[in-house]
Short mmCIF file of C-alpha atoms and ligand atoms in Angstrom, two decimals:
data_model
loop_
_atom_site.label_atom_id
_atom_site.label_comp_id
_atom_site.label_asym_id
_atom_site.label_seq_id
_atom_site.Cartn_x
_atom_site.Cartn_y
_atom_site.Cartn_z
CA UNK A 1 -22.78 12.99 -1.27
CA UNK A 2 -19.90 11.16 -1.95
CA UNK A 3 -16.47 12.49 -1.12
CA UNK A 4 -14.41 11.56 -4.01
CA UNK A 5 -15.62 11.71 -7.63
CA UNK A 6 -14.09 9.03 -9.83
CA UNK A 7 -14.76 9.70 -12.70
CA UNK A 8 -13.91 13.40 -12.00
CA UNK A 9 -10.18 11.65 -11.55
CA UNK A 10 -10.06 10.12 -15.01
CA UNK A 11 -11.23 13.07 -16.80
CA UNK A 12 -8.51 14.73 -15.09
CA UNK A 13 -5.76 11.94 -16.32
CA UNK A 14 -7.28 12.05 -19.46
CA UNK A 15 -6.52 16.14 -19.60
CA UNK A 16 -3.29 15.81 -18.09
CA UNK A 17 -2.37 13.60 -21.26
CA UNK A 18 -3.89 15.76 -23.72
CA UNK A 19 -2.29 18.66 -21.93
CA UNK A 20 1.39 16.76 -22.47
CA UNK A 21 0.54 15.97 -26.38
CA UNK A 22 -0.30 19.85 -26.78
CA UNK A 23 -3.76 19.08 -27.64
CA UNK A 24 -6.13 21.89 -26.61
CA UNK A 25 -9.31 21.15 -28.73
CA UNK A 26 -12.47 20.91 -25.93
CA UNK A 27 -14.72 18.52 -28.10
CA UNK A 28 -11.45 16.13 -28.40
CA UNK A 29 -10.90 16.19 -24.63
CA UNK A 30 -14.45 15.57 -24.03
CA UNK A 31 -14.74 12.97 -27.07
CA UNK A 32 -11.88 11.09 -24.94
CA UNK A 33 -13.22 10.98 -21.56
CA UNK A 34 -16.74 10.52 -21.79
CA UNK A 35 -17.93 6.95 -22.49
CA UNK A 36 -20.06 6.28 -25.87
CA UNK A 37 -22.74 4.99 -24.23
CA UNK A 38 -23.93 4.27 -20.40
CA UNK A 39 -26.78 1.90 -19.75
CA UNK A 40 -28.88 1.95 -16.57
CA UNK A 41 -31.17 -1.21 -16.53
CA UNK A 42 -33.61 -2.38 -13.60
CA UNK A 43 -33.45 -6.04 -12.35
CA UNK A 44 -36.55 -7.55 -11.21
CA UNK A 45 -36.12 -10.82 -9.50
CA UNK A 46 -38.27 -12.87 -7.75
CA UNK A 47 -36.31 -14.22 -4.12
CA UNK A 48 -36.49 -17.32 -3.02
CA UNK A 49 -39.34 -15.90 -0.43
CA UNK A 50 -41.69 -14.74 -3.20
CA UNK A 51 -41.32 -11.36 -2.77
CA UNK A 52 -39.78 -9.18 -5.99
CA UNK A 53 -36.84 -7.74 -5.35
CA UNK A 54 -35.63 -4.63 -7.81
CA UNK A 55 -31.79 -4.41 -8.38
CA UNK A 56 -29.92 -2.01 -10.54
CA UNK A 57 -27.44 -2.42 -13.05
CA UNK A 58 -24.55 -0.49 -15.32
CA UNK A 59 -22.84 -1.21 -17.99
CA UNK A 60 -20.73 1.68 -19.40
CA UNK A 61 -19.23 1.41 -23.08
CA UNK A 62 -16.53 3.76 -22.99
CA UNK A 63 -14.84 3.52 -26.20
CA UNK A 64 -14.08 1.35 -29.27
CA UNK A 65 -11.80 3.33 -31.74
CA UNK A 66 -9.34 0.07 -31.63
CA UNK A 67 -11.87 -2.90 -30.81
CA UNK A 68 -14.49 -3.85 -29.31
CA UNK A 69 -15.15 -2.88 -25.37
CA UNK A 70 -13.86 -5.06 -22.89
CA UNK A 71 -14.12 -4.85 -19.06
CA UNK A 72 -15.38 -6.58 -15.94
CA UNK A 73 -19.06 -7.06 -14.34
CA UNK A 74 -18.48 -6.26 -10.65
CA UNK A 75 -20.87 -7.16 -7.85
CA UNK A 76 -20.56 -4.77 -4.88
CA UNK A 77 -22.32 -1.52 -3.21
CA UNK A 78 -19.85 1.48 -2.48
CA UNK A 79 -20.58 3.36 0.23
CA UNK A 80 -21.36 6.55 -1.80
CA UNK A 81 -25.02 3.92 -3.15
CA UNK A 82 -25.80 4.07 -6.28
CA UNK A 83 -25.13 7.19 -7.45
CA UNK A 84 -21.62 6.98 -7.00
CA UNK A 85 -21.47 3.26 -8.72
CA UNK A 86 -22.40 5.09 -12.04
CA UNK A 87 -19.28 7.45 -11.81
CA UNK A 88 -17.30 4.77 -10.78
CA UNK A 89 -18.36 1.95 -13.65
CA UNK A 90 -17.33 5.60 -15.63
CA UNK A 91 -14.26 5.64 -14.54
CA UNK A 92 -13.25 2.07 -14.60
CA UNK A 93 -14.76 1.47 -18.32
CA UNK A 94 -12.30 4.60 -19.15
CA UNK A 95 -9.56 2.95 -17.27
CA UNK A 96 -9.93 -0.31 -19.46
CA UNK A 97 -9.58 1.87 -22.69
CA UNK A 98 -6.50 3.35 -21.71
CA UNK A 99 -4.87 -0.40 -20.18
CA UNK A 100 -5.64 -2.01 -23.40
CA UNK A 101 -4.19 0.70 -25.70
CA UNK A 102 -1.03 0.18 -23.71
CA UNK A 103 -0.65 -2.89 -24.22
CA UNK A 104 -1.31 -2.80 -27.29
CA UNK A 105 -4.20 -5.31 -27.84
CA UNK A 106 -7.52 -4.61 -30.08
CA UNK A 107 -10.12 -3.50 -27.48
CA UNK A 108 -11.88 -1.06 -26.12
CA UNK A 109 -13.18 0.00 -22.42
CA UNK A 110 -15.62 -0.96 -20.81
CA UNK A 111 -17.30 -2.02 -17.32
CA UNK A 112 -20.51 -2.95 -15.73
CA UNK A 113 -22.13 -3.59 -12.24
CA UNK A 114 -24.88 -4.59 -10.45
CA UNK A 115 -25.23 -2.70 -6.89
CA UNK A 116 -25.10 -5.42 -4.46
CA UNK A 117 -23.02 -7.44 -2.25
CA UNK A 118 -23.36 -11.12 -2.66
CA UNK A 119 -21.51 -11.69 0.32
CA UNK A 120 -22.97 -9.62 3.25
CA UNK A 121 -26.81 -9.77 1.64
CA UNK A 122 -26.03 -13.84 1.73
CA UNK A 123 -27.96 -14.25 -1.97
CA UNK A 124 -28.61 -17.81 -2.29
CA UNK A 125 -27.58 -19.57 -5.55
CA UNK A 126 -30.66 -19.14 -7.13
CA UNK A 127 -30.90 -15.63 -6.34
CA UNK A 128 -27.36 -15.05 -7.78
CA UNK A 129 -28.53 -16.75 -10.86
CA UNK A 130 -31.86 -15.02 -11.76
CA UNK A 131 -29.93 -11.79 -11.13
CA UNK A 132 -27.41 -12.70 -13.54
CA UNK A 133 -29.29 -13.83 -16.17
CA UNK A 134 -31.76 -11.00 -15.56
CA UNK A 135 -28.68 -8.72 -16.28
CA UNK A 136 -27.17 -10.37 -19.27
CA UNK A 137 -30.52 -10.04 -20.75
CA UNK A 138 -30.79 -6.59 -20.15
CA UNK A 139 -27.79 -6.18 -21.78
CA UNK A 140 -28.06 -8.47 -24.29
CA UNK A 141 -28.42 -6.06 -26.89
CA UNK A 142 -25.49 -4.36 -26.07
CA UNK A 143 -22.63 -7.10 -25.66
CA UNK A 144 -21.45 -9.71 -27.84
CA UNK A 145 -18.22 -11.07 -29.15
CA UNK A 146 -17.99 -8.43 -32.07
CA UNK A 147 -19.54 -5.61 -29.63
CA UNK A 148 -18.70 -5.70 -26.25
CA UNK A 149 -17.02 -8.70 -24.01
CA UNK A 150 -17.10 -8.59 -19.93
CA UNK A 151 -15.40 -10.50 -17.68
CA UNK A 152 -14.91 -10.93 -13.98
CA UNK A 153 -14.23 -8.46 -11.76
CA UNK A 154 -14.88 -7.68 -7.79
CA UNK A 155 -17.18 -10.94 -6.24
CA UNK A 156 -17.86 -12.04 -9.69
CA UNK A 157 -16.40 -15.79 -10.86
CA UNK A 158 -16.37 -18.36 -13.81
CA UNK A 159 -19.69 -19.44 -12.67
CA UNK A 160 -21.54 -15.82 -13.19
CA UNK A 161 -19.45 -15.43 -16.67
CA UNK A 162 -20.86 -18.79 -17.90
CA UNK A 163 -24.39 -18.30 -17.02
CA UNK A 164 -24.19 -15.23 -18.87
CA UNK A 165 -22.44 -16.19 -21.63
CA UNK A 166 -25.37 -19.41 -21.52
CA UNK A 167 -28.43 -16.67 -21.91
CA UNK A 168 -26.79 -14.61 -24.46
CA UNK A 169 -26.29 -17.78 -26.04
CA UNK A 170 -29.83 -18.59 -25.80
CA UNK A 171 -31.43 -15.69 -26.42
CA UNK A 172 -29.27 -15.77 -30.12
CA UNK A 173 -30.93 -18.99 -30.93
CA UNK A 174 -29.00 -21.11 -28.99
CA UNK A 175 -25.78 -19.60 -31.05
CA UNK A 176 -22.24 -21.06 -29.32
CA UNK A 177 -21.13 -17.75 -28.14
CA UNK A 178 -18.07 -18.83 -25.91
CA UNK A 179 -16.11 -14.81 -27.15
CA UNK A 180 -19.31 -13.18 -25.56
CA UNK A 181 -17.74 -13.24 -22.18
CA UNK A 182 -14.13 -14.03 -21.07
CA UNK A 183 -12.85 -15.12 -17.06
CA UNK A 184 -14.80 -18.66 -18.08
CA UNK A 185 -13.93 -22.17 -16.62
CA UNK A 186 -11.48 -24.11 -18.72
CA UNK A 187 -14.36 -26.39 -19.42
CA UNK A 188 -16.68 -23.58 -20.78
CA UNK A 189 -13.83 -21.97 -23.49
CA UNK A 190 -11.45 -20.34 -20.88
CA UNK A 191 -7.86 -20.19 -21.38
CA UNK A 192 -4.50 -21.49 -19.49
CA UNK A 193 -2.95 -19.20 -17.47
CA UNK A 194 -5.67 -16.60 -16.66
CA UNK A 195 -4.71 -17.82 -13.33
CA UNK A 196 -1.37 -16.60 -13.05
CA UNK A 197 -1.57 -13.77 -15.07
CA UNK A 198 -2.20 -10.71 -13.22
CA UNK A 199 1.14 -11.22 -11.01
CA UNK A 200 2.97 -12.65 -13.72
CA UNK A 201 2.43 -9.91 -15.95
CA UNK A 202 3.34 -7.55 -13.10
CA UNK A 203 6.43 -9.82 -13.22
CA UNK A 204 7.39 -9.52 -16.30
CA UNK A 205 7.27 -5.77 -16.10
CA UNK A 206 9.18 -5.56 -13.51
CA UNK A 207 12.06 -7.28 -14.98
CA UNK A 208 11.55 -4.73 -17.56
CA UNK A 209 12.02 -1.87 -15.53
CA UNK A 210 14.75 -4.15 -13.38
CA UNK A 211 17.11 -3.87 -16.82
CA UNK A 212 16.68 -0.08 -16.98
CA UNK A 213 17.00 0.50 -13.67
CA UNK A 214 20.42 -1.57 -13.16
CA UNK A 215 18.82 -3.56 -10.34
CA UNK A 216 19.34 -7.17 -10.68
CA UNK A 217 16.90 -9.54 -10.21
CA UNK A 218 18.94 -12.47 -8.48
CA UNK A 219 19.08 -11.46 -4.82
CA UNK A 220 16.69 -8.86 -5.22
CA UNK A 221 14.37 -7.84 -1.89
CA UNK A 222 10.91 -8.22 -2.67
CA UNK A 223 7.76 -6.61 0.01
CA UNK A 224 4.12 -8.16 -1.29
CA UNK A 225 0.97 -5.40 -0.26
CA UNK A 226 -1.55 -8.53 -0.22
CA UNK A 227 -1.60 -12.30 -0.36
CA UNK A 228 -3.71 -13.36 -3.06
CA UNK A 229 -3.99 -14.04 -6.64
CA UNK A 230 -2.09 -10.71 -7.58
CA UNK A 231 0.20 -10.77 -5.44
CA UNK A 232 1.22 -14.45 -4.28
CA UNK A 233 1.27 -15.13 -8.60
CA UNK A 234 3.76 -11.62 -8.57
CA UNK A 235 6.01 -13.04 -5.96
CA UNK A 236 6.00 -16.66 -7.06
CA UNK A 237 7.49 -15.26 -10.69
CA UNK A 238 9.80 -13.24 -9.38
CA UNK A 239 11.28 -15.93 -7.23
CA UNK A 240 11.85 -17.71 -10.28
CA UNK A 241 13.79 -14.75 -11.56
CA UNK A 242 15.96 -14.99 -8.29
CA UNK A 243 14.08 -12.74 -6.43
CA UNK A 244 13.38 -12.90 -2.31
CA UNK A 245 10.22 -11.98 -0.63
CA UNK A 246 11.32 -10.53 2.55
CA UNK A 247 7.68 -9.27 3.51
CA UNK A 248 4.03 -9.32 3.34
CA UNK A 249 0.86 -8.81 4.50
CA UNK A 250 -2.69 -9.85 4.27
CA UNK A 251 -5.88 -8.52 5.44
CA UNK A 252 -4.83 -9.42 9.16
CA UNK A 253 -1.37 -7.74 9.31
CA UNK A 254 1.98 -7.51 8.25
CA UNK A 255 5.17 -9.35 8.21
CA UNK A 256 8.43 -8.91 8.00
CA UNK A 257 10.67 -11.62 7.08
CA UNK A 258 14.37 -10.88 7.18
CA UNK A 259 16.07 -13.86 5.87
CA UNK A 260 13.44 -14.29 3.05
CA UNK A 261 10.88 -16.98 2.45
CA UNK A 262 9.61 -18.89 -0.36
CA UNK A 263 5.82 -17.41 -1.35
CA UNK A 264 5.11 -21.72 -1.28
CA UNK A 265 5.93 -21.70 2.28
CA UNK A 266 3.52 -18.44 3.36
CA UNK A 267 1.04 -20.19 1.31
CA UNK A 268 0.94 -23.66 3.50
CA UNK A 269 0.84 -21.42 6.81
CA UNK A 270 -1.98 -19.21 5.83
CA UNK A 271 -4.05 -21.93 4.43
CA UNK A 272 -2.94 -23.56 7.72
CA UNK A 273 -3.85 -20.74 10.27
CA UNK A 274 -5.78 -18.37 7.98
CA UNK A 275 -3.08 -15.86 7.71
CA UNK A 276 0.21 -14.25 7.03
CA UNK A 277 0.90 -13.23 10.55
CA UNK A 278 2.58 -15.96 12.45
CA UNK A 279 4.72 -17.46 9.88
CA UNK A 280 7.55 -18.88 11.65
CA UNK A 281 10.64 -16.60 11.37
CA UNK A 282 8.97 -13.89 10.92
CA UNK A 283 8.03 -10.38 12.92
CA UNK A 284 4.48 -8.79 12.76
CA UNK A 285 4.81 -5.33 11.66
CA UNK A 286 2.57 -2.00 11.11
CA UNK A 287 1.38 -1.52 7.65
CA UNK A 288 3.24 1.82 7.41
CA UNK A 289 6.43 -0.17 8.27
CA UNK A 290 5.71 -3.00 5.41
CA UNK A 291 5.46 -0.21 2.72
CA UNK A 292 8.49 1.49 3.64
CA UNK A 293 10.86 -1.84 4.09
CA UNK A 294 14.29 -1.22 2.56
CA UNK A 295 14.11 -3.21 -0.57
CA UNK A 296 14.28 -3.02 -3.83
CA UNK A 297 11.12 -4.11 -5.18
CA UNK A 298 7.47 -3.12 -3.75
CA UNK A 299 4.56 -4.46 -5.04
CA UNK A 300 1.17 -3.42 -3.65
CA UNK A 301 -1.04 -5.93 -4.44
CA UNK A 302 -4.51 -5.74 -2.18
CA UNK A 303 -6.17 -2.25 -2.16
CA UNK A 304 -6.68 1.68 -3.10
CA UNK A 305 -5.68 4.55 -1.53
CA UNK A 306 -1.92 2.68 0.18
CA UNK A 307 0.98 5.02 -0.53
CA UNK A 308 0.26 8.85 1.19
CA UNK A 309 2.51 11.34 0.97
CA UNK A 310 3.49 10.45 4.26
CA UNK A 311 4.29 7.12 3.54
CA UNK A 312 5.98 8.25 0.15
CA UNK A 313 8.20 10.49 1.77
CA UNK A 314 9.78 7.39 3.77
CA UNK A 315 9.56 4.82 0.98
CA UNK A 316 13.18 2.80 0.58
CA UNK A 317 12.62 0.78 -2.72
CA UNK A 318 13.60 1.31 -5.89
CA UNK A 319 10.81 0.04 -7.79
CA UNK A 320 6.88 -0.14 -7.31
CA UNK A 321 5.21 -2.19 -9.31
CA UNK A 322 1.24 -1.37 -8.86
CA UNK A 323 -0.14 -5.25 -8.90
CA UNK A 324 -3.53 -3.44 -7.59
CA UNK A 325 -5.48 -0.74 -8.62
CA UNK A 326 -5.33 2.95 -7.54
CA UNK A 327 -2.31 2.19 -4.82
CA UNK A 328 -0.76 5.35 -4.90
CA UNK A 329 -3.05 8.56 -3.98
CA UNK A 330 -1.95 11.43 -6.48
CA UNK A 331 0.03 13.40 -4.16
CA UNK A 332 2.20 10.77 -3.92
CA UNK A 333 3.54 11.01 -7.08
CA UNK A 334 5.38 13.88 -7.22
CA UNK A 335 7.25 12.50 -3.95
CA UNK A 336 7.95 9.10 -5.43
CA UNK A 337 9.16 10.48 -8.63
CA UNK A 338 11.81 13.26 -6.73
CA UNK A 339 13.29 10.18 -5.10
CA UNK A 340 13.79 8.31 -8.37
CA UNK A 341 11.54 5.48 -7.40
CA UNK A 342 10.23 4.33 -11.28
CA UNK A 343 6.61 3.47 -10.43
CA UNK A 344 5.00 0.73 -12.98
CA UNK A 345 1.20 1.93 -12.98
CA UNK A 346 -1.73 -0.23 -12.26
CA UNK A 347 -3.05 0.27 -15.41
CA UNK A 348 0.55 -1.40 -17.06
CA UNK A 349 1.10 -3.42 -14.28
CA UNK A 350 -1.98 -5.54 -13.95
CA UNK A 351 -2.75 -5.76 -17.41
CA UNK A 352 -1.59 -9.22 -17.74
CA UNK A 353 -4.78 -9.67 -16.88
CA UNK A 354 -6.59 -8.08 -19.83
CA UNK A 355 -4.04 -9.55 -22.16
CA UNK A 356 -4.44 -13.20 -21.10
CA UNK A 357 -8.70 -12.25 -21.04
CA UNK A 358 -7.67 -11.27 -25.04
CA UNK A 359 -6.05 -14.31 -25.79
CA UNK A 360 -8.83 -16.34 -24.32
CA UNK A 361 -11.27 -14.31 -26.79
CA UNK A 362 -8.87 -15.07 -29.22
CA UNK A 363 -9.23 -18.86 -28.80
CA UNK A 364 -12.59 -18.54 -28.48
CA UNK A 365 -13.11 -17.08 -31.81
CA UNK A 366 -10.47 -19.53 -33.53
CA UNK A 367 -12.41 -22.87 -31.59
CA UNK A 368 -8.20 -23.46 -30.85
CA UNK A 369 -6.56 -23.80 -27.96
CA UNK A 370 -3.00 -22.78 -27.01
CA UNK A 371 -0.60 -24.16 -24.03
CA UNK A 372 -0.31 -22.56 -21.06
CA UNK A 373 3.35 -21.51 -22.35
CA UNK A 374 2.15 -20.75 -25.74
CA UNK A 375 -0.43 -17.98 -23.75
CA UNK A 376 2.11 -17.07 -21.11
CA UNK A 377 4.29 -15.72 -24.15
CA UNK A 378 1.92 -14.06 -26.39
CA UNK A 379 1.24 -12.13 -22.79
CA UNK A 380 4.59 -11.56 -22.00
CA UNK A 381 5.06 -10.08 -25.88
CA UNK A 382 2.26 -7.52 -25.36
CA UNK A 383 3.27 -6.56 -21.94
CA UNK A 384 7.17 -6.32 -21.96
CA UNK A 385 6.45 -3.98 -25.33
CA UNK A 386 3.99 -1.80 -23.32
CA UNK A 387 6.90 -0.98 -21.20
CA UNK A 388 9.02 -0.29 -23.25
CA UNK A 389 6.51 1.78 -25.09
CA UNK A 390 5.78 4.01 -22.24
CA UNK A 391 9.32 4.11 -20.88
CA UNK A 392 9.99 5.86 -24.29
CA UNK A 393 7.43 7.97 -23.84
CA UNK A 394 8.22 8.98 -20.67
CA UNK A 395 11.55 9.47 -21.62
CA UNK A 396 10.98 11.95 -24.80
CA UNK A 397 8.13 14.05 -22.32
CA UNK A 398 10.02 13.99 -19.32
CA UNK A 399 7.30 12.72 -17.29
CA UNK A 400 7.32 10.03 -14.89
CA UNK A 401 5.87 6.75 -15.91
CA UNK A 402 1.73 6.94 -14.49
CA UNK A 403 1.95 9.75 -16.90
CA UNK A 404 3.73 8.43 -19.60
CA UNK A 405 1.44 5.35 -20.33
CA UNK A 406 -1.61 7.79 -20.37
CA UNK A 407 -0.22 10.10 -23.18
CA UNK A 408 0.61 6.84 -24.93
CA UNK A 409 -2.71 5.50 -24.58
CA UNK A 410 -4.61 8.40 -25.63
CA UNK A 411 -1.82 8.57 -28.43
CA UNK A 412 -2.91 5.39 -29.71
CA UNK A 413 -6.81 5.52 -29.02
CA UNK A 414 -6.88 9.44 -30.70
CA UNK A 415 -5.06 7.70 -33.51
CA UNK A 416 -7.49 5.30 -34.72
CA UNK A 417 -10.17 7.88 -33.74
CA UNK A 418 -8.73 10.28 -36.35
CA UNK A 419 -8.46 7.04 -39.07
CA UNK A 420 -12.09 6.97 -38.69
CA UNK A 421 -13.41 10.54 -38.09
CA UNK A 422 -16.97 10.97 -37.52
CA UNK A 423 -19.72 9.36 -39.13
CA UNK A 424 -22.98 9.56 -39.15
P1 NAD B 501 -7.53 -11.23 -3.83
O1 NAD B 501 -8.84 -11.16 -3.15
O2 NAD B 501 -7.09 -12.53 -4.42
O3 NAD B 501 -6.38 -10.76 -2.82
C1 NAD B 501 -6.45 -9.61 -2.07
C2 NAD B 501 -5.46 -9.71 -0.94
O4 NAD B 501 -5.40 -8.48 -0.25
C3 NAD B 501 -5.81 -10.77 0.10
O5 NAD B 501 -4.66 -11.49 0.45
C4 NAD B 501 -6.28 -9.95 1.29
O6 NAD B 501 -6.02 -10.60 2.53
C5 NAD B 501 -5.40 -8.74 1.14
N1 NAD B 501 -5.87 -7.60 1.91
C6 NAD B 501 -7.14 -7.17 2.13
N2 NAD B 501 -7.14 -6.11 2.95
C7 NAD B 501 -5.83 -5.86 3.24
C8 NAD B 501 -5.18 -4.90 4.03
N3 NAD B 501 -5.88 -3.98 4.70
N4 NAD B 501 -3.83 -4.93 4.09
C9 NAD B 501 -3.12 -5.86 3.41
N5 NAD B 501 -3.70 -6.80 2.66
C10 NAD B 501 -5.02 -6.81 2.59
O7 NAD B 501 -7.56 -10.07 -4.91
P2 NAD B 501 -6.68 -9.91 -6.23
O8 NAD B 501 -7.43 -10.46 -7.37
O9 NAD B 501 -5.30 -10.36 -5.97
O10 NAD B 501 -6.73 -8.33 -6.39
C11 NAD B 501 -5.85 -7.49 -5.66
C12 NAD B 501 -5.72 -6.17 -6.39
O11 NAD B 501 -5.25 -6.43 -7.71
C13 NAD B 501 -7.02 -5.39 -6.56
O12 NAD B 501 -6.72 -4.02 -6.51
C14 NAD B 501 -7.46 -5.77 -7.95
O13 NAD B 501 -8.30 -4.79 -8.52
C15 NAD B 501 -6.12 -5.83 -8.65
N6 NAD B 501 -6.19 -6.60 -9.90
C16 NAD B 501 -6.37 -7.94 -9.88
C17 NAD B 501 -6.45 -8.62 -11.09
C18 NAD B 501 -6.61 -10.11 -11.11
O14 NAD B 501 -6.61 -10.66 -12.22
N7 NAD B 501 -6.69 -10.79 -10.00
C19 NAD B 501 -6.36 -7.93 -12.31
C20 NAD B 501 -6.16 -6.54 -12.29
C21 NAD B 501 -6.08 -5.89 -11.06
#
């Protein structure tokens, strides 16, 4: 029994929208938050001690009125087991609908899994790669550059997306397939500046909201939630918009760091010492502390479940911008939005990710290549518009902004639905 249901959650985002835009019709509301299709597959792989090992897999096809689905293959085991990782892969795939509607781009939702954590169950490389490739052929029939394209997502690399895009490619007689599967090494198709793009995109939308709120960006305070690529690629672009970091944290604790310090600088020490904590100049601090710095920009950048309503009721920024995803718990919201803290959603936020995973599709299907500048600004076109988008929205409704980019997303998705209608 699991305690939360997550897929429970994004039916209910999905119903607040359709609630907003006056729609009342059941079969629409159910038409939008169920995916098209879920696949449950078995894995059989033989370990490296002889012995068969059965795994399972998802992959959840959530919709494709406005492209084809597009989502992340995630390696990992969630306390609730199995079970849960089917309402979760749910939820997610629904998730990527709504982000890529936002932003505009011509794709669907989706998301798969396989239950299992290559890190703690120490899989050897050969393990990880029968498993993979026993996946992408069980879901062979499913994916493909026209159909459905994964990606990367929790403890899954370059090196996973190429051996899968490798077997669909084989198993298509020996087809180049390089838009199968985006997240890929340079060297196998990928593009410049999926890198960076998460926390610049998050960037970029803040600067957005940094206009409309009056804040400006030279001199602004800055608190990371995190240290990695999110984050420390949020920061870094922000400092070149003026910005100071004044705070951060990592896995091992939290700093604060009065005077400011260059992201650069925290980088060296924690590759140095493993951590945040320590940096010279700075003072370790509670995570409850970090989150509710006086600044004016917060980004939470590691994990789930962050800002209570506790912690909302003593938040001091002006801005969140949600690098991660699911930050805020919901009854947090109506806090954050009494105080007149604009909150930038995860699912606008982080989508420079998805945008740059586009492009790289793009390419892919051209056999061209862009710059990293040339990608950086077709990105920074879809993302600064999404914002915009949804600040309109949420200004005709009167709802805050986590709101506001749902009713636009279902807006757009319902749209093309209704082009189509139903057939057969
Ligand atoms: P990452 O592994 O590179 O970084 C995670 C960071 O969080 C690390 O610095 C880690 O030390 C820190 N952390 C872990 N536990 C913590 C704790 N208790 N307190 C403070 N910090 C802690 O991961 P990432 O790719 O940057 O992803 C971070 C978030 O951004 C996730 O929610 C992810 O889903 C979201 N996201 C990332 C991308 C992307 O392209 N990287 C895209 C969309 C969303």
């Amino acid at each position: 029994m699991v305690k939360h249901d997550p897929f429970a959650n994004a039916t209910k985002q999905v119903n607040d929208a359709c609630d907003i835009l006056g729609i009342s019709d059941k079969g629409i509301r159910e038409y939008l938050a169920m995916p098209n299709k879920m696949l449950r597959v078995k894995i059989p792989v033989k370990m490296d001690n002889g012995k068969i090992r059965i795994f399972t897999g998802f992959r959840s096809q959530h919709n494709n009125d406005r492209g084809p689905y597009k989502g992340g293959i995630r390696y990992f085991n969630p306390e609730g087991g199995v079970e849960y990782m089917e309402r979760e892969v749910m939820a997610l795939s629904s998730w990527m609908t709504w982000k890529c509607a936002i932003v505009d781009i011509p794709l669907g939702g989706g998301k798969g899994a396989i239950y299992v954590n290559p890190k703690t169950e120490k899989l050897s490389d050969g393990e990880m790669e029968r498993l993979t490739r026993g996946f992408a052929y069980k879901i062979s029939e499913i994916i493909g550059p026209e159909k459905d394209i994964p990606a990367p997502d929790v403890y899954t690399t370059g090196r996973e997306m190429t051996q899968i895009m490798d077997t669909f490619s084989k198993l298509n007689g020996n087809k180049y397939s390089p838009g199968v599967i985006t997240g890929k090494p340079i060297s196998m198709g990928g593009s410049l500046a999926r890198n960076v793009a998460t926390g610049l995109g998050a960037a970029y939308t803040i600067r957005e909201a940094a206009k409309t709120l009056k804040i400006k960006l030279k001199g602004a305070k800055v608190v990371l939630q995190g240290f990695g690529n999110a984050s420390t690629f949020a920061g870094e672009s922000l400092e070149k918009m003026g910005s100071i970091v004044i705070a951060v944290s990592d896995s091992k604790g939290s700093i604060s760091i009065p005077k400011g310090a260059k992201v650069s600088k925290i980088l060296e020490h924690k590759q140095k010492t493993g951590s945040v904590v320590g940096f010279p100049g700075s003072k370790k601090i509670s995570t409850e502390e970090l989150l509710t710095t006086k600044c004016d920009i917060l980004v939470p950048g590691a994990l789930e479940n962050q800002i209570d309503a506790k912690i909302a009721e003593k938040l001091q920024c002006k801005l969140i911008a949600e690098a991660a995803n699911g930050p805020t718990l919901p009854e947090a919201d109506p806090i954050i939005y009494k105080k007149k803290i604009m909150v930038i959603p995860d699912i606008l936020a982080n989508s420079g990710g998805v945008c740059i995973s586009y492009l790289e599709w793009v390419q892919n299907n051209m056999g061209y290549y862009w710059t990293f500048d040339e990608v950086a600004s077709k990105m920074e076109a879809n993302i600064t518009k999404g914002f915009k988008d949804a600040l309109a929205v949420s200004k005709k409704h009167k709802v805050d902004m986590r709101k506001a980019t749902m009713v636009l997303a279902v807006e757009r998705v319902l749209e093309a639905f209704n082009q189509k209608g139903i057939w057969p």
